[in-house]
Coordinates of C-alpha atoms and ligand atoms in Angstrom, one line a residue:
M27 CA -18.5 -46.2 -77.4
K28 CA -21.6 -46.6 -78.4
L29 CA -22.4 -48.3 -81.4
C30 CA -25.5 -46.8 -83.7
F31 CA -26.5 -49.1 -87.0
V32 CA -28.3 -47.0 -89.8
G33 CA -30.2 -50.2 -91.3
T34 CA -31.1 -53.6 -90.0
G35 CA -31.5 -55.7 -92.4
Y36 CA -30.0 -58.6 -93.1
V37 CA -26.2 -57.0 -93.0
G38 CA -27.1 -54.3 -90.3
L39 CA -29.3 -56.2 -87.5
V40 CA -26.8 -59.3 -87.8
S41 CA -23.9 -56.8 -87.6
G42 CA -25.4 -54.5 -84.5
V43 CA -26.3 -57.6 -82.4
C44 CA -23.2 -59.5 -82.9
F45 CA -21.3 -56.6 -81.8
A46 CA -23.8 -56.0 -78.5
D47 CA -23.3 -59.5 -78.1
I48 CA -19.7 -59.2 -77.7
G49 CA -20.1 -56.2 -75.1
Y50 CA -21.2 -52.7 -77.1
E51 CA -23.6 -50.1 -76.4
V52 CA -25.7 -50.9 -79.7
I53 CA -28.6 -49.0 -81.4
C54 CA -29.9 -50.5 -84.6
V55 CA -32.1 -47.5 -86.4
D56 CA -34.5 -48.5 -89.8
R57 CA -37.1 -46.3 -91.6
D58 CA -39.5 -49.3 -91.6
K59 CA -41.0 -47.8 -88.2
E60 CA -43.1 -51.8 -88.0
K61 CA -40.0 -53.4 -88.5
I62 CA -38.9 -51.5 -85.8
R63 CA -42.3 -51.7 -83.6
R64 CA -41.6 -55.6 -83.9
L65 CA -38.1 -56.0 -83.5
R66 CA -38.8 -54.0 -79.7
N67 CA -41.7 -56.8 -78.6
G68 CA -38.6 -59.6 -79.3
I69 CA -39.8 -60.3 -83.0
N70 CA -37.0 -60.9 -86.2
P71 CA -37.8 -59.3 -89.3
I72 CA -35.6 -62.1 -91.1
Y73 CA -34.7 -65.6 -90.6
E74 CA -31.0 -66.7 -89.8
P75 CA -30.4 -69.1 -87.3
G76 CA -29.2 -68.7 -84.0
L77 CA -30.3 -64.7 -84.3
D78 CA -33.5 -64.8 -82.6
E79 CA -31.8 -66.2 -79.4
L80 CA -29.0 -63.2 -79.7
I81 CA -32.1 -60.5 -79.9
Q82 CA -33.0 -61.7 -77.1
K83 CA -30.2 -61.6 -75.2
N84 CA -28.4 -58.2 -75.6
T85 CA -32.2 -56.9 -75.3
N86 CA -33.0 -58.6 -72.4
A87 CA -28.6 -57.4 -71.2
N88 CA -29.7 -53.3 -72.2
R89 CA -26.7 -53.6 -74.7
L90 CA -29.0 -54.0 -77.9
T91 CA -31.5 -51.3 -78.6
F92 CA -34.1 -50.1 -81.8
S93 CA -35.3 -47.0 -82.6
D94 CA -36.8 -45.7 -85.8
N95 CA -35.4 -42.0 -85.0
L96 CA -32.2 -41.7 -87.0
H97 CA -31.2 -37.8 -85.6
V98 CA -31.5 -39.0 -82.3
S99 CA -29.7 -42.5 -82.7
I100 CA -27.2 -41.1 -84.3
K101 CA -26.2 -38.1 -81.7
K102 CA -26.3 -40.1 -79.2
S103 CA -23.7 -42.1 -80.6
D104 CA -19.7 -42.5 -81.2
I105 CA -19.5 -44.5 -84.4
I106 CA -22.1 -44.7 -86.9
F107 CA -22.4 -47.6 -89.3
L108 CA -24.5 -47.0 -92.6
A109 CA -25.9 -50.6 -93.0
V110 CA -28.6 -49.4 -96.0
G111 CA -29.7 -51.4 -99.3
T112 CA -27.0 -50.7 -102.5
P113 CA -29.9 -52.3 -104.9
T114 CA -29.4 -52.1 -108.7
S115 CA -30.6 -49.3 -110.0
K116 CA -33.8 -48.4 -112.8
D117 CA -31.1 -49.0 -115.2
G118 CA -29.9 -52.4 -114.5
N119 CA -26.5 -52.1 -113.7
S120 CA -25.0 -49.7 -111.6
A121 CA -25.8 -49.5 -107.9
D122 CA -28.3 -47.6 -106.5
L123 CA -27.2 -45.3 -103.7
S124 CA -30.0 -43.2 -102.5
Q125 CA -30.4 -44.8 -99.3
L126 CA -26.4 -44.4 -98.6
F127 CA -27.3 -40.5 -99.6
S128 CA -30.2 -40.6 -97.5
V129 CA -28.6 -41.0 -95.1
V130 CA -25.7 -38.8 -95.4
K131 CA -28.3 -35.9 -95.6
Q132 CA -29.6 -36.6 -92.1
I133 CA -26.4 -37.0 -91.0
Q134 CA -24.9 -33.3 -92.3
K135 CA -27.0 -32.0 -89.6
I136 CA -25.1 -33.4 -86.7
K137 CA -22.2 -30.3 -85.4
K138 CA -20.6 -33.1 -83.1
H139 CA -17.5 -35.4 -84.3
K140 CA -18.4 -38.8 -85.6
I141 CA -16.7 -41.6 -87.1
I142 CA -19.1 -42.9 -90.6
V143 CA -18.5 -46.6 -91.3
T144 CA -20.2 -47.5 -94.6
K145 CA -20.5 -51.3 -94.5
S146 CA -22.8 -51.3 -97.5
T147 CA -21.4 -52.4 -100.8
V148 CA -20.1 -48.9 -102.5
P149 CA -18.7 -48.3 -105.6
V150 CA -15.4 -47.1 -105.9
G151 CA -14.9 -42.9 -104.6
T152 CA -18.3 -43.3 -102.7
N153 CA -17.1 -42.7 -99.7
D154 CA -14.8 -40.2 -101.0
K155 CA -17.9 -38.1 -102.1
I156 CA -19.9 -38.9 -98.4
D157 CA -16.4 -37.2 -96.9
K158 CA -16.5 -34.5 -99.3
I159 CA -20.8 -34.2 -98.7
L160 CA -20.2 -33.8 -94.8
N161 CA -16.7 -32.2 -94.4
T162 CA -17.3 -29.0 -96.9
K163 CA -16.2 -26.2 -93.5
S164 CA -14.7 -28.5 -90.8
K165 CA -13.3 -32.1 -90.5
T166 CA -16.4 -32.8 -88.1
F167 CA -16.5 -36.5 -89.6
S168 CA -13.6 -39.7 -89.9
I169 CA -14.6 -41.6 -93.0
V170 CA -14.4 -45.6 -93.0
S171 CA -15.1 -48.3 -95.8
N172 CA -15.6 -51.5 -93.5
P173 CA -16.9 -53.8 -96.6
E174 CA -19.1 -56.8 -95.0
F175 CA -18.2 -60.1 -95.9
L176 CA -20.7 -62.4 -94.3
R177 CA -23.2 -65.2 -95.8
E178 CA -26.8 -65.4 -94.8
G179 CA -27.8 -68.5 -93.6
E180 CA -23.7 -68.3 -91.6
A181 CA -23.8 -64.7 -91.0
I182 CA -23.6 -65.4 -86.6
K183 CA -20.1 -67.7 -87.5
D184 CA -19.1 -65.3 -90.4
F185 CA -19.3 -61.9 -88.4
K186 CA -17.8 -64.0 -85.0
F187 CA -14.9 -65.9 -87.1
P188 CA -14.3 -63.5 -89.8
D189 CA -11.3 -64.3 -92.1
R190 CA -10.5 -60.8 -92.2
I191 CA -12.0 -57.5 -91.7
V192 CA -10.7 -54.7 -94.3
I193 CA -10.9 -51.1 -92.6
G194 CA -10.1 -48.1 -95.3
S195 CA -9.2 -44.7 -94.2
K196 CA -7.3 -41.8 -94.3
S197 CA -6.2 -41.4 -90.8
K198 CA -3.8 -43.8 -88.8
S199 CA -5.7 -42.9 -85.9
V200 CA -8.5 -43.9 -86.9
S201 CA -7.7 -47.2 -88.5
E202 CA -6.2 -47.9 -85.1
I203 CA -9.9 -46.8 -83.5
M204 CA -11.8 -49.5 -85.8
R205 CA -8.9 -52.0 -84.9
K206 CA -9.7 -51.8 -81.6
L207 CA -13.3 -51.7 -81.5
Y208 CA -12.4 -55.4 -83.3
R209 CA -9.9 -56.3 -81.1
P210 CA -12.3 -59.3 -79.6
L211 CA -12.5 -60.9 -83.2
I212 CA -8.8 -60.4 -84.2
N213 CA -7.7 -62.1 -81.0
K214 CA -9.2 -65.1 -82.0
G215 CA -7.6 -64.7 -85.4
A216 CA -9.2 -62.6 -88.1
S217 CA -6.8 -61.3 -89.8
F218 CA -7.1 -57.1 -90.0
L219 CA -5.8 -55.6 -93.3
S220 CA -5.9 -51.4 -92.6
C221 CA -6.4 -49.7 -96.1
S222 CA -7.3 -46.8 -98.5
L223 CA -11.0 -46.3 -98.7
K224 CA -11.1 -47.0 -102.2
S225 CA -9.0 -50.4 -101.9
A226 CA -11.6 -51.1 -99.3
E227 CA -14.1 -50.7 -102.4
L228 CA -13.0 -52.6 -104.2
I229 CA -11.7 -55.5 -102.6
K230 CA -15.1 -56.1 -101.8
Y231 CA -16.5 -56.1 -105.6
A232 CA -13.3 -58.0 -106.2
S233 CA -13.8 -60.9 -103.5
N234 CA -17.9 -61.3 -104.9
A235 CA -16.8 -60.9 -108.6
F236 CA -14.0 -63.7 -108.1
L237 CA -16.1 -66.3 -106.0
A238 CA -18.7 -65.6 -109.1
T239 CA -16.6 -66.2 -111.1
K240 CA -15.7 -69.9 -109.1
I241 CA -19.3 -70.5 -109.3
S242 CA -20.0 -70.1 -113.1
F243 CA -16.6 -71.6 -114.2
I244 CA -17.7 -75.1 -112.4
N245 CA -21.5 -74.4 -113.8
E246 CA -20.0 -74.2 -117.6
L247 CA -17.7 -77.4 -116.7
A248 CA -20.8 -79.3 -115.6
N249 CA -22.4 -78.5 -119.3
L250 CA -19.3 -80.1 -120.3
C251 CA -18.9 -83.3 -117.7
E252 CA -22.6 -84.0 -119.2
K253 CA -21.9 -84.1 -122.5
V254 CA -18.5 -86.3 -122.0
S255 CA -19.9 -88.2 -118.9
V256 CA -17.7 -87.3 -116.1
N257 CA -19.1 -86.8 -112.6
V258 CA -18.5 -82.5 -111.8
E259 CA -17.9 -83.5 -108.4
D260 CA -14.8 -85.6 -109.3
V261 CA -13.2 -82.7 -111.2
A262 CA -14.0 -80.4 -108.2
I263 CA -12.7 -82.5 -105.6
G264 CA -9.5 -82.7 -108.1
I265 CA -9.1 -79.2 -108.7
G266 CA -9.8 -78.2 -105.5
L267 CA -7.0 -80.0 -103.4
D268 CA -4.9 -77.8 -105.6
K269 CA -4.0 -75.5 -102.7
R270 CA -3.8 -72.9 -105.7
I271 CA -7.1 -73.2 -106.3
G272 CA -9.2 -74.7 -103.1
P273 CA -12.2 -76.5 -102.6
R274 CA -14.5 -74.0 -101.6
F275 CA -16.9 -72.6 -104.0
L276 CA -16.4 -75.0 -106.4
R277 CA -20.2 -76.9 -106.1
A278 CA -22.0 -76.4 -109.1
G279 CA -25.8 -76.0 -109.5
P280 CA -28.3 -73.4 -110.9
A281 CA -27.7 -70.0 -111.6
Y282 CA -26.1 -68.0 -109.0
G283 CA -28.5 -65.7 -106.8
G284 CA -28.8 -63.3 -104.1
S285 CA -28.7 -60.1 -102.6
C286 CA -24.9 -60.0 -103.6
F287 CA -23.3 -61.5 -106.7
P288 CA -25.9 -60.7 -108.9
K289 CA -26.0 -56.9 -108.3
D290 CA -21.9 -56.4 -107.5
T291 CA -20.9 -57.8 -110.9
K292 CA -22.7 -55.7 -112.4
A293 CA -22.4 -52.8 -110.6
L294 CA -18.5 -53.4 -110.9
I295 CA -19.2 -53.5 -115.0
T296 CA -20.5 -50.3 -114.5
T297 CA -17.7 -48.7 -113.1
A298 CA -14.7 -50.4 -114.7
R299 CA -16.7 -49.1 -117.9
K300 CA -17.8 -45.8 -116.3
Y301 CA -13.7 -46.0 -116.0
V302 CA -12.7 -47.1 -119.6
S303 CA -11.0 -50.3 -118.5
P304 CA -13.4 -53.1 -119.2
L305 CA -13.9 -56.3 -117.0
S306 CA -14.3 -59.2 -120.4
I307 CA -14.1 -61.9 -117.6
V308 CA -16.7 -60.5 -115.6
S309 CA -18.9 -59.2 -118.2
A310 CA -18.8 -63.0 -119.6
V311 CA -19.2 -64.4 -116.0
V312 CA -22.7 -62.7 -115.7
K313 CA -24.1 -63.3 -119.1
F314 CA -22.7 -67.0 -119.0
N315 CA -25.2 -66.8 -116.0
D316 CA -27.7 -64.8 -116.9
E317 CA -28.1 -67.6 -119.4
R318 CA -27.6 -70.6 -117.0
K319 CA -31.4 -69.5 -115.8
K320 CA -32.7 -70.3 -119.4
Y321 CA -30.6 -73.7 -119.7
I322 CA -32.2 -74.8 -116.8
E323 CA -35.2 -74.1 -117.3
N324 CA -35.2 -75.1 -121.0
K325 CA -34.1 -79.1 -119.3
I326 CA -36.9 -78.4 -117.2
I327 CA -39.6 -77.7 -120.0
K328 CA -37.8 -80.9 -122.2
L329 CA -38.3 -83.7 -119.1
L330 CA -41.4 -82.0 -118.3
G331 CA -42.4 -83.7 -122.5
S332 CA -45.8 -82.6 -124.3
N333 CA -49.2 -81.0 -123.0
L334 CA -47.1 -78.6 -120.5
K335 CA -50.7 -77.5 -119.3
K336 CA -51.8 -80.8 -117.6
K337 CA -48.1 -80.8 -115.7
T338 CA -47.3 -79.9 -112.6
I339 CA -44.3 -79.4 -111.2
C340 CA -43.1 -79.0 -107.6
F341 CA -40.0 -77.0 -106.6
L342 CA -38.8 -77.5 -102.9
G343 CA -37.2 -74.6 -102.2
V344 CA -36.9 -70.9 -103.7
T345 CA -34.9 -69.2 -101.7
F346 CA -31.0 -68.7 -103.2
K347 CA -29.4 -70.7 -100.3
A348 CA -30.3 -72.7 -97.3
N349 CA -31.4 -71.1 -93.9
T350 CA -32.2 -68.4 -95.5
D351 CA -35.6 -66.7 -96.9
D352 CA -33.9 -64.1 -98.9
T353 CA -35.0 -64.8 -102.6
R354 CA -33.4 -61.6 -103.6
D355 CA -32.3 -62.5 -107.2
S356 CA -32.7 -66.1 -106.9
S357 CA -33.0 -68.9 -110.0
A358 CA -36.6 -69.5 -108.8
M359 CA -37.7 -66.0 -109.1
K360 CA -37.4 -66.2 -112.8
M361 CA -38.3 -69.8 -113.2
I362 CA -41.1 -70.1 -111.4
P363 CA -43.3 -67.1 -113.1
R364 CA -42.0 -68.7 -116.8
F365 CA -43.8 -72.0 -116.3
A366 CA -46.8 -70.7 -114.7
S367 CA -47.0 -68.5 -117.4
L368 CA -46.7 -71.5 -119.9
G369 CA -49.7 -72.5 -118.0
I370 CA -48.2 -75.2 -116.0
R371 CA -49.3 -75.6 -112.5
V372 CA -46.0 -75.0 -110.2
N373 CA -46.4 -76.5 -106.6
Y374 CA -43.6 -75.0 -104.2
Y375 CA -42.3 -75.8 -100.7
D376 CA -40.2 -73.5 -98.5
P377 CA -39.1 -74.1 -95.2
S378 CA -39.0 -70.1 -94.7
G379 CA -42.6 -69.8 -96.1
E380 CA -45.1 -68.3 -98.3
K381 CA -43.7 -65.9 -100.3
N382 CA -45.5 -62.5 -101.9
F383 CA -44.0 -62.7 -104.8
F384 CA -45.3 -66.1 -106.0
K385 CA -48.6 -64.7 -105.1
K386 CA -49.7 -65.0 -108.7
K387 CA -51.9 -67.9 -111.0
N388 CA -50.6 -71.7 -111.2
I389 CA -48.3 -70.8 -108.4
F390 CA -49.1 -72.4 -105.6
F391 CA -47.3 -72.6 -102.1
F392 CA -48.0 -75.5 -99.3
N393 CA -47.1 -75.3 -95.9
N394 CA -46.0 -80.0 -95.9
L395 CA -43.6 -81.0 -98.5
Y396 CA -45.5 -84.0 -99.2
S397 CA -48.7 -82.2 -99.6
A398 CA -46.4 -80.1 -102.0
T399 CA -45.1 -83.7 -104.1
E400 CA -49.2 -85.0 -104.2
N401 CA -49.7 -85.8 -108.2
I402 CA -47.4 -83.8 -109.5
D403 CA -44.8 -84.6 -113.2
L404 CA -41.7 -83.4 -111.8
I405 CA -39.7 -82.3 -108.2
V406 CA -37.3 -80.2 -108.6
I407 CA -34.9 -79.4 -105.7
H408 CA -33.8 -75.9 -106.0
T409 CA -32.1 -74.7 -102.7
E410 CA -30.5 -77.4 -100.5
W411 CA -31.9 -76.5 -97.3
D412 CA -31.0 -80.3 -95.0
E413 CA -34.8 -81.3 -95.1
F414 CA -34.5 -82.0 -98.9
K415 CA -31.5 -84.3 -98.5
N416 CA -33.3 -86.9 -96.8
L417 CA -37.0 -87.1 -99.3
D418 CA -39.1 -90.3 -97.7
F419 CA -39.6 -91.5 -101.7
K420 CA -42.1 -94.1 -100.3
K421 CA -44.4 -91.8 -99.5
I422 CA -44.4 -89.1 -102.1
L423 CA -44.7 -92.5 -104.7
K424 CA -47.7 -93.5 -103.2
K425 CA -49.5 -90.2 -104.8
N426 CA -47.4 -90.3 -107.7
R427 CA -47.2 -93.6 -110.1
K428 CA -44.2 -92.4 -111.1
I429 CA -41.8 -89.1 -111.1
N430 CA -38.8 -87.4 -112.0
I431 CA -36.7 -85.7 -110.1
Y432 CA -34.6 -83.0 -111.2
D433 CA -31.9 -82.1 -108.3
L434 CA -30.2 -78.8 -108.9
R435 CA -28.3 -78.9 -106.5
N436 CA -26.7 -83.2 -106.5
L437 CA -28.3 -84.0 -102.8
Y438 CA -28.3 -87.2 -103.8
D439 CA -25.8 -90.3 -105.0
T440 CA -26.9 -90.8 -108.8
N441 CA -27.0 -94.6 -107.6
Y442 CA -29.5 -94.2 -105.0
F443 CA -32.4 -94.2 -107.1
K444 CA -31.5 -97.8 -109.7
N445 CA -34.8 -99.7 -109.5
K446 CA -37.2 -97.2 -108.2
K447 CA -40.0 -95.6 -110.2
I448 CA -38.6 -92.3 -110.1
S449 CA -36.1 -90.9 -112.3
Y450 CA -33.5 -89.0 -111.2
Y451 CA -31.3 -86.2 -113.0
S452 CA -28.9 -83.7 -111.5
I453 CA -25.8 -81.3 -112.6
G454 CA -23.1 -82.5 -114.0
R455 CA -22.8 -86.5 -113.6
P456 CA -23.3 -88.9 -115.4
Ligands
LIG24 P1 -31.9 -55.0 -96.8 O1 -32.2 -54.6 -97.8 O2 -31.6 -56.3 -96.2 O3 -31.8 -54.0 -95.4 C1 -31.4 -52.7 -95.7 C2 -32.1 -52.1 -94.9 O4 -31.9 -50.3 -94.8 C3 -34.0 -51.7 -94.5 O5 -34.4 -52.6 -93.4 C4 -34.5 -50.7 -95.1 O6 -35.6 -50.2 -94.7 C5 -33.3 -49.8 -94.4 N1 -33.1 -48.7 -94.6 C6 -32.8 -48.0 -96.0 N2 -32.8 -46.2 -95.9 C7 -32.7 -46.4 -95.0 C8 -32.4 -44.9 -93.5 N3 -32.6 -43.6 -95.0 N4 -33.1 -44.8 -92.6 C9 -32.8 -45.6 -92.1 N5 -32.8 -47.3 -92.8 C10 -32.8 -47.4 -94.1 O7 -30.1 -54.6 -97.2 P2 -29.0 -55.6 -96.7 O8 -29.1 -57.6 -97.1 O9 -28.8 -56.0 -95.4 O10 -27.9 -55.1 -97.9 C11 -27.1 -54.0 -96.8 C12 -26.2 -53.1 -97.4 O11 -24.9 -54.4 -97.2 C13 -26.1 -53.8 -99.4 O12 -24.9 -52.7 -99.6 C14 -25.6 -55.3 -99.5 O13 -25.0 -54.9 -101.1 C15 -24.0 -55.4 -98.6 N6 -23.9 -56.6 -97.8 C16 -25.0 -57.4 -98.2 C17 -24.8 -58.8 -97.9 C18 -25.7 -60.0 -97.6 O14 -25.5 -61.0 -97.5 N7 -27.0 -59.4 -97.7 C19 -23.2 -59.0 -97.2 C20 -22.6 -58.7 -97.6 C21 -22.6 -57.0 -98.2

């Protein structure tokens, strides 16, 4: 069985490489010729722990190849996975499906039977549209919806040990082919759910909306905890021990970000509006999350005090989470430019490197953590990278008389800083 992954981004590349690693022959295709050239030379375009090694191993074993020729790659393959981006449209709310439908247009030119699997996150009814476009005269293509649930930073583990594999299809036999394809993962304990195309599409959006709700719920409770001197972590543990609630996604922090939750919650609300069935809870979550960025921004400005133009903040981490280089919809993308526009100098350090987006006035990248923290007024721990969990404060204080730390990830015990020249603030803790 030959597989083709169209779109070698965070999802397409990881899934393609991992399928190769479980023994399939895989072609990863992208329209970005430079990306493909680099991949062919063994250069991984994204930061994802463990991925470099798997690319090398499977390329050497001749199971994994890279191409910028969509037509030829599709022709050679039996199952075509669509893993292109579905970002937010210019309207700021709905999903932009132009990348997806441009690939579908190319597939139309193929005359032989293929299984077309949509891995990209797409609104309810999209796979029916693909079916209509591709199967006008004869039934040449079998359409499958197979949403992806991997998390950046833990993508390989998530691919190899998923909680569930969701397959939406109109055909029992095609669903069985997909079950066979995923058998190595099912044998290791993944649940397999076969359902309709539309159910699979909605399961993905509903999952992300639910997780975003959980995060916003604990973030809002953290605000209350700060007012009533309660530790939000005790509350999170206390409620998370209830099996009906569960402990995960209950860590208070900054607004949620990343390439999925913000865009998918908005796209789901747009779909619901279209069908005149508003989702008031998800709408409240989106509103709260947007306001949270401002809330934290204002707290940072308050911590800096007067004379903002003479102040320097150091951001530790700018990606939306640790172990990824992805900054899409990260809180830092909103906050840092705002501070810079107020005349505040912003130093930043991120283990995944400099970001082009921040090549702006008053924003300075450092490739050394301790250089970034020299002569500053405030450290904002924005991302929970491991190297921020055990900072050398003696070293930091050598270059600063006194510092404030605003730890948006609660990486340190609040008692740790007593009797030090450090004022420590965190999220939802007295
Ligand atoms: P991405 O932007 O990182 O990658 C998309 C890739 O598709 C790019 O490399 C782009 O060049 C390529 N592409 C676009 N049009 C193409 C075309 N016509 N032919 C060939 N290649 C083309 O996107 P991503 O983060 O991997 O997300 C892909 C999809 O998976 C989205 O729908 C997303 O919502 C969903 N998803 C993402 C994650 C995640 O953590 N990133 C998790 C689950 C689901």
